[in-house]
Coordinates of C-alpha atoms in Angstrom, one line a residue:
M935 CA -5.0 -13.1 -0.6
K936 CA -6.5 -13.1 -4.1
L937 CA -10.0 -11.7 -4.5
V938 CA -12.2 -13.0 -7.3
K939 CA -15.3 -10.9 -7.8
V940 CA -18.3 -12.5 -9.4
R941 CA -21.8 -11.1 -10.2
N942 CA -23.9 -13.3 -8.0
P943 CA -24.1 -16.5 -5.8
E944 CA -24.5 -18.8 -8.9
E945 CA -21.2 -17.6 -10.4
M946 CA -19.5 -17.9 -7.0
S947 CA -20.7 -21.5 -6.7
A948 CA -19.8 -22.4 -10.3
F949 CA -16.3 -21.0 -9.9
T950 CA -15.7 -22.9 -6.7
A951 CA -17.1 -26.1 -8.0
R952 CA -14.8 -26.0 -11.0
R953 CA -11.8 -25.6 -8.8
I954 CA -12.8 -28.5 -6.6
I955 CA -13.5 -30.7 -9.6
E956 CA -10.1 -29.8 -11.0
K957 CA -8.4 -30.9 -7.8
V958 CA -10.4 -34.1 -7.5
S959 CA -9.8 -35.0 -11.1
S960 CA -6.1 -34.4 -11.0
S961 CA -5.3 -36.1 -7.7
S962 CA -4.8 -39.8 -6.9
M963 CA -5.7 -39.0 -3.2
L964 CA -7.1 -35.8 -2.0
S965 CA -8.3 -34.3 1.4
L966 CA -11.0 -31.7 1.3
G967 CA -12.1 -29.5 4.1
L968 CA -15.8 -28.8 3.8
A969 CA -18.1 -26.1 5.2
T970 CA -21.8 -26.0 5.9
G971 CA -24.5 -23.3 6.0
G972 CA -26.3 -21.6 3.2
T973 CA -23.3 -20.3 1.3
P974 CA -21.8 -23.6 0.0
V975 CA -25.1 -25.2 -1.0
G976 CA -24.8 -24.0 -4.6
T977 CA -21.3 -25.3 -4.9
Y978 CA -22.4 -28.7 -3.8
E979 CA -25.3 -28.6 -6.3
F980 CA -22.7 -28.0 -9.1
L981 CA -20.6 -30.9 -7.8
I982 CA -23.6 -33.2 -7.8
D983 CA -24.6 -32.1 -11.3
D984 CA -21.1 -32.8 -12.6
Y985 CA -21.1 -36.2 -11.0
K986 CA -24.4 -37.1 -12.7
K987 CA -23.2 -35.9 -16.1
K988 CA -19.4 -36.7 -16.0
K989 CA -19.1 -39.3 -13.3
T990 CA -16.2 -37.5 -11.6
T991 CA -15.2 -40.0 -8.9
Y992 CA -14.7 -39.2 -5.3
R993 CA -13.6 -42.7 -4.2
H994 CA -10.1 -41.4 -3.5
V995 CA -11.3 -38.3 -1.6
F996 CA -11.2 -37.9 2.2
T997 CA -13.3 -35.1 3.7
Y998 CA -12.9 -33.2 6.9
N999 CA -15.8 -30.9 8.0
L1000 CA -15.1 -27.7 9.7
D1001 CA -17.4 -28.1 12.6
E1002 CA -20.4 -29.7 14.3
Y1003 CA -23.0 -28.7 16.9
V1004 CA -22.7 -30.3 20.3
G1005 CA -25.7 -32.3 21.4
L1006 CA -27.3 -33.1 18.0
E1007 CA -27.5 -36.7 16.8
P1008 CA -26.1 -37.3 13.3
S1009 CA -29.7 -38.0 12.2
H1010 CA -30.9 -34.6 13.4
P1011 CA -32.0 -32.5 10.4
N1012 CA -29.9 -29.6 11.7
S1013 CA -26.7 -31.5 12.4
Y1014 CA -23.9 -30.9 10.0
H1015 CA -23.6 -34.6 9.6
Y1016 CA -27.1 -34.7 8.2
Y1017 CA -26.5 -31.5 6.1
M1018 CA -23.4 -33.0 4.4
Y1019 CA -25.2 -36.2 3.4
N1020 CA -28.4 -34.4 2.4
H1021 CA -26.5 -31.8 0.3
L1022 CA -23.6 -33.8 -1.1
F1023 CA -22.5 -37.2 0.1
N1024 CA -25.8 -39.1 -0.8
Y1025 CA -25.3 -38.1 -4.4
I1026 CA -21.7 -38.8 -5.2
D1027 CA -19.6 -42.0 -4.8
I1028 CA -17.5 -41.0 -1.8
P1029 CA -17.1 -44.0 0.6
S1030 CA -18.6 -43.3 4.0
K1031 CA -15.3 -44.4 5.6
N1032 CA -13.6 -41.5 4.0
V1033 CA -16.0 -38.9 5.6
N1034 CA -14.8 -37.2 8.8
I1035 CA -17.1 -35.0 10.8
P1036 CA -16.6 -34.1 14.5
N1037 CA -18.8 -36.1 16.8
G1038 CA -21.0 -33.6 18.7
M1039 CA -22.4 -36.5 20.8
A1040 CA -19.0 -37.7 22.1
S1041 CA -19.0 -38.5 25.8
N1042 CA -15.6 -36.8 26.1
L1043 CA -15.8 -33.7 23.9
K1044 CA -12.3 -32.5 24.7
Q1045 CA -10.9 -35.8 23.6
E1046 CA -13.0 -35.8 20.5
A1047 CA -11.5 -32.4 19.5
I1048 CA -7.9 -33.7 20.2
S1049 CA -8.6 -36.8 18.1
Y1050 CA -10.1 -34.8 15.2
E1051 CA -7.0 -32.5 15.2
A1052 CA -4.8 -35.7 15.0
K1053 CA -6.7 -36.9 11.9
I1054 CA -6.0 -33.6 10.2
D1055 CA -2.3 -33.7 11.3
K1056 CA -2.1 -37.2 9.8
V1057 CA -2.7 -35.7 6.4
R1058 CA -0.5 -32.7 7.2
G1059 CA -3.4 -30.3 6.7
V1060 CA -6.1 -30.7 4.2
D1061 CA -5.3 -30.1 0.5
L1062 CA -8.2 -27.7 -0.1
Q1063 CA -10.3 -26.0 2.6
L1064 CA -13.7 -24.5 1.8
L1065 CA -14.7 -21.6 4.1
G1066 CA -17.6 -19.3 4.6
I1067 CA -17.4 -16.1 6.8
G1068 CA -19.6 -15.0 9.6
E1069 CA -21.1 -11.6 9.8
N1070 CA -18.8 -11.0 12.7
G1071 CA -15.8 -12.2 10.8
H1072 CA -15.7 -15.7 12.2
I1073 CA -14.3 -18.7 10.2
G1074 CA -15.6 -22.1 11.2
F1075 CA -17.0 -21.3 14.6
N1076 CA -13.9 -19.4 15.7
E1077 CA -15.6 -16.3 17.1
P1078 CA -14.0 -12.9 17.7
G1079 CA -11.5 -13.3 20.6
T1080 CA -10.5 -16.8 19.7
A1081 CA -6.7 -17.3 20.0
L1082 CA -5.1 -17.5 16.6
N1083 CA -3.0 -20.5 17.6
M1084 CA -6.1 -22.5 18.7
P1085 CA -6.4 -26.1 17.4
T1086 CA -9.6 -28.0 17.1
H1087 CA -11.7 -27.2 20.2
V1088 CA -15.1 -27.1 21.9
L1089 CA -16.5 -23.6 22.3
A1090 CA -19.6 -21.7 23.4
L1091 CA -21.4 -20.0 20.5
T1092 CA -22.0 -16.3 20.8
E1093 CA -25.6 -15.0 21.0
S1094 CA -25.1 -13.3 17.6
T1095 CA -24.1 -16.5 15.9
R1096 CA -27.0 -18.4 17.5
Q1097 CA -29.4 -15.7 16.3
V1098 CA -28.1 -16.0 12.8
N1099 CA -28.4 -19.8 12.8
A1100 CA -31.8 -19.8 14.4
R1101 CA -33.4 -19.5 11.0
Y1102 CA -32.6 -23.2 10.5
F1103 CA -34.4 -24.2 13.7
N1104 CA -38.0 -24.1 14.8
N1105 CA -37.1 -21.5 17.5
Y1106 CA -34.1 -19.8 19.1
D1107 CA -34.2 -22.1 22.1
E1108 CA -33.5 -25.1 20.0
V1109 CA -30.2 -23.7 18.7
P1110 CA -27.2 -25.5 20.4
N1111 CA -25.1 -23.5 22.8
H1112 CA -21.8 -25.2 21.9
A1113 CA -19.9 -26.7 18.9
I1114 CA -16.7 -28.4 18.0
T1115 CA -14.7 -26.6 15.4
M1116 CA -11.4 -26.7 13.6
G1117 CA -9.3 -24.0 15.2
I1118 CA -7.7 -21.1 13.4
S1119 CA -4.3 -22.9 13.5
T1120 CA -6.0 -26.0 12.0
I1121 CA -7.4 -24.0 9.1
L1122 CA -4.1 -22.4 8.4
K1123 CA -2.5 -25.8 8.0
S1124 CA -4.5 -26.2 4.8
K1125 CA -2.5 -26.1 1.6
E1126 CA -5.1 -24.1 -0.3
I1127 CA -8.2 -22.2 1.0
I1128 CA -11.2 -20.9 -0.8
L1129 CA -13.5 -18.5 1.1
L1130 CA -17.0 -17.8 -0.2
A1131 CA -19.1 -14.8 0.5
S1132 CA -22.3 -13.5 -1.0
G1133 CA -24.9 -10.9 -0.1
E1134 CA -24.9 -7.5 1.7
S1135 CA -24.9 -9.2 5.1
K1136 CA -21.3 -10.3 4.5
A1137 CA -20.1 -6.9 3.1
E1138 CA -18.8 -5.6 6.5
A1139 CA -17.0 -8.9 7.3
I1140 CA -15.2 -8.9 3.9
Y1141 CA -14.3 -5.2 4.3
R1142 CA -12.8 -5.9 7.7
M1143 CA -11.0 -9.1 6.5
F1144 CA -9.0 -7.1 3.9
T1145 CA -8.5 -3.8 5.8
E1146 CA -8.3 -4.5 9.5
E1147 CA -5.2 -5.3 11.4
V1148 CA -4.6 -9.1 11.6
G1149 CA -5.9 -10.3 14.9
S1150 CA -8.6 -12.1 16.9
N1151 CA -11.1 -9.2 16.7
C1152 CA -11.9 -10.4 13.2
P1153 CA -10.6 -14.0 12.9
A1154 CA -10.8 -14.0 9.1
T1155 CA -8.0 -11.4 8.9
V1156 CA -5.6 -14.2 9.8
L1157 CA -6.1 -15.6 6.3
R1158 CA -3.9 -12.8 5.0
N1159 CA -1.0 -14.7 6.6
H1160 CA -1.6 -17.7 4.4
S1161 CA 0.2 -18.1 1.1
N1162 CA -2.7 -19.6 -0.9
V1163 CA -6.1 -18.1 -0.2
V1164 CA -8.7 -17.1 -2.8
V1165 CA -11.8 -15.1 -1.7
V1166 CA -14.7 -15.6 -4.1
A1167 CA -17.3 -12.9 -3.4
D1168 CA -20.2 -11.5 -5.3
E1169 CA -20.9 -7.8 -6.0
K1170 CA -22.9 -7.2 -2.8
A1171 CA -20.4 -8.9 -0.6
V1172 CA -17.5 -6.7 -1.9
S1173 CA -19.5 -3.4 -2.0
K1174 CA -17.9 -1.8 1.1
L1175 CA -14.5 -3.0 0.1
E1176 CA -14.7 -1.5 -3.4
H1177 CA -16.0 1.8 -1.9
H1178 CA -13.0 1.9 0.3
L1179 CA -10.6 1.1 -2.6
Y1180 CA -11.9 3.7 -4.9
C1181 CA -12.5 6.6 -2.5

């Protein structure tokens, strides 16, 4: 794993957007794995600004989102479908038919997970996967204890993850209990991975990702087994790791 230290979230977002734009511009067909939450918003803002100014086209790009809540309609303001259109897709020229997001309203959720995994297998893993990291070390919604060979699956969200995500809802009771997520093995199929982290709340997770034994106690540690991972983190997110390295 390569660590790129930046000063702040804006530099993190700009660095990541430049890499995505480079891949988009140099490819005739490209598959992107995309993440949601607060961390990648700045990256998407840079991509939109670039599209407005330079007209970088996304008509040849296919996207695959990491996850989706179970039980939220695509039109729900807190669904990840809504998030992606609100933060990116409405402002670039990607065709809707190229957008892939798990269907959290599927009548057969297990089959939806199998079908979504098959879509990613069809492209032999996404070309570039964007990740965040949870405070407990989760990637996607793969919580501690998730088997490292798990494909796309339906899972129950931990109370800690629901509490962190409650800030996006009117109250805690509205936070869904389940989600569909790419599995750890699905993420590892990606040809290139960029993981973003900013703020003191992610410092412990970044420290554990680099120093803890690879295993399901901290799912992000498995990224050390991948040959092409870049971690882009700001000064606050790497504070505990740097203290460990220089003590």
